[in-house]
Amino acid sequence: HVAGSAAGRASSSISSDQAFSDDFDGAAPNAKLIVDDISPGVHNGQASLEGIPDDLETGLFPITYGAAVYARIHSNSWGSLSNSYTTFSQEIDSFMFKQDDFLVLVAAGNSGGALATVGCDDQHEGGGDEYNIGGLELLKLTTFSSRGPTSDLRIKPEILCPGQAIKSARGDGTLNSNQCGRDTELTLSGTSMATPICAGSVALV
């Protein structure tokens, strides 16, 4: 779903469906994607992203930034409920400071409504090149989107992108199938949906 929102190109071999297909293009159709597998799993009975490296600066970003891949935009639809500036936040800032052509985008979270609900991985303090993405609905912050201020009173989120009822690709687990056809698209809401739309928009600049 998030990959389709960022860079999907909908298609159909049926001419009457072509206009329908065009409505489901991602923000940057045909842009190239690299996927970091952070292995969803279960830890102590709770959903867990077990594959997230202990150090993002050395264990995650260099893989996509390196010469073999050369990605320059990193979209992250995951985070934490902590409202403080964490080690992960510091690692994101440090990598972006050293590689000033690399942009990390992080979902704000969906704790909504109340102030100071933005998650820890959205607390970057760097030179202004990294952004926390909130959900947008009818030109205003959605009710579900987490928001600042942070524990040290910084304003969050910095950017709003559409995140309400986002219709995008729905994978069926079959590599050779048409995974985004009529009546098979998936509609989801959340800042995790807003973040890849922002990433695709950045890729167009």
PDB file of C-alpha atoms in Angstrom, residues 17-18 26 28 31 48 66 76 80 90 107 121 123 154-155 164 170 175-176 179-180 184 188-189 196-197 201:
ATOM      1  CA  ASP A  17     -10.280   0.760 -17.505  1.00  0.00           C
ATOM      2  CA  GLN A  18      -7.406   3.084 -18.404  1.00  0.00           C
ATOM      3  CA  GLY A  26       1.155   7.073  -6.793  1.00  0.00           C
ATOM      4  CA  ALA A  28       5.697   9.769  -8.337  1.00  0.00           C
ATOM      5  CA  ALA A  31       9.963   6.185  -9.608  1.00  0.00           C
ATOM      6  CA  SER A  48       6.934  -6.027  16.586  1.00  0.00           C
ATOM      7  CA  GLY A  66      25.261   3.394  -1.002  1.00  0.00           C
ATOM      8  CA  ASN A  76       9.257   5.510   7.281  1.00  0.00           C
ATOM      9  CA  SER A  80       7.311   4.938  18.748  1.00  0.00           C
ATOM     10  CA  GLN A  90      19.897  11.242  17.018  1.00  0.00           C
ATOM     11  CA  ALA A 107       5.139   9.336  10.167  1.00  0.00           C
ATOM     12  CA  ASP A 121      11.251   8.899  15.907  1.00  0.00           C
ATOM     13  CA  GLN A 123      11.770  14.291  17.207  1.00  0.00           C
ATOM     14  CA  ARG A 154       9.439  22.000  19.249  1.00  0.00           C
ATOM     15  CA  ILE A 155       6.465  22.241  16.896  1.00  0.00           C
ATOM     16  CA  GLN A 164      -7.388  10.179   5.188  1.00  0.00           C
ATOM     17  CA  ARG A 170      -3.385  -4.113  -2.403  1.00  0.00           C
ATOM     18  CA  LEU A 175       4.126 -12.054  -7.797  1.00  0.00           C
ATOM     19  CA  ASN A 176       2.756 -12.487 -11.324  1.00  0.00           C
ATOM     20  CA  GLN A 179      -2.218  -6.641  -7.699  1.00  0.00           C
ATOM     21  CA  CYS A 180      -4.062  -3.367  -8.113  1.00  0.00           C
ATOM     22  CA  THR A 184      -8.871  -4.982  -5.339  1.00  0.00           C
ATOM     23  CA  LEU A 188      -6.408   3.001   4.615  1.00  0.00           C
ATOM     24  CA  SER A 189      -6.037   6.082   6.821  1.00  0.00           C
ATOM     25  CA  PRO A 196       4.831   7.881   1.319  1.00  0.00           C
ATOM     26  CA  ILE A 197       2.707  10.460  -0.502  1.00  0.00           C
ATOM     27  CA  SER A 201       6.058  14.373  -3.892  1.00  0.00           C
TER      28      SER A 201
END
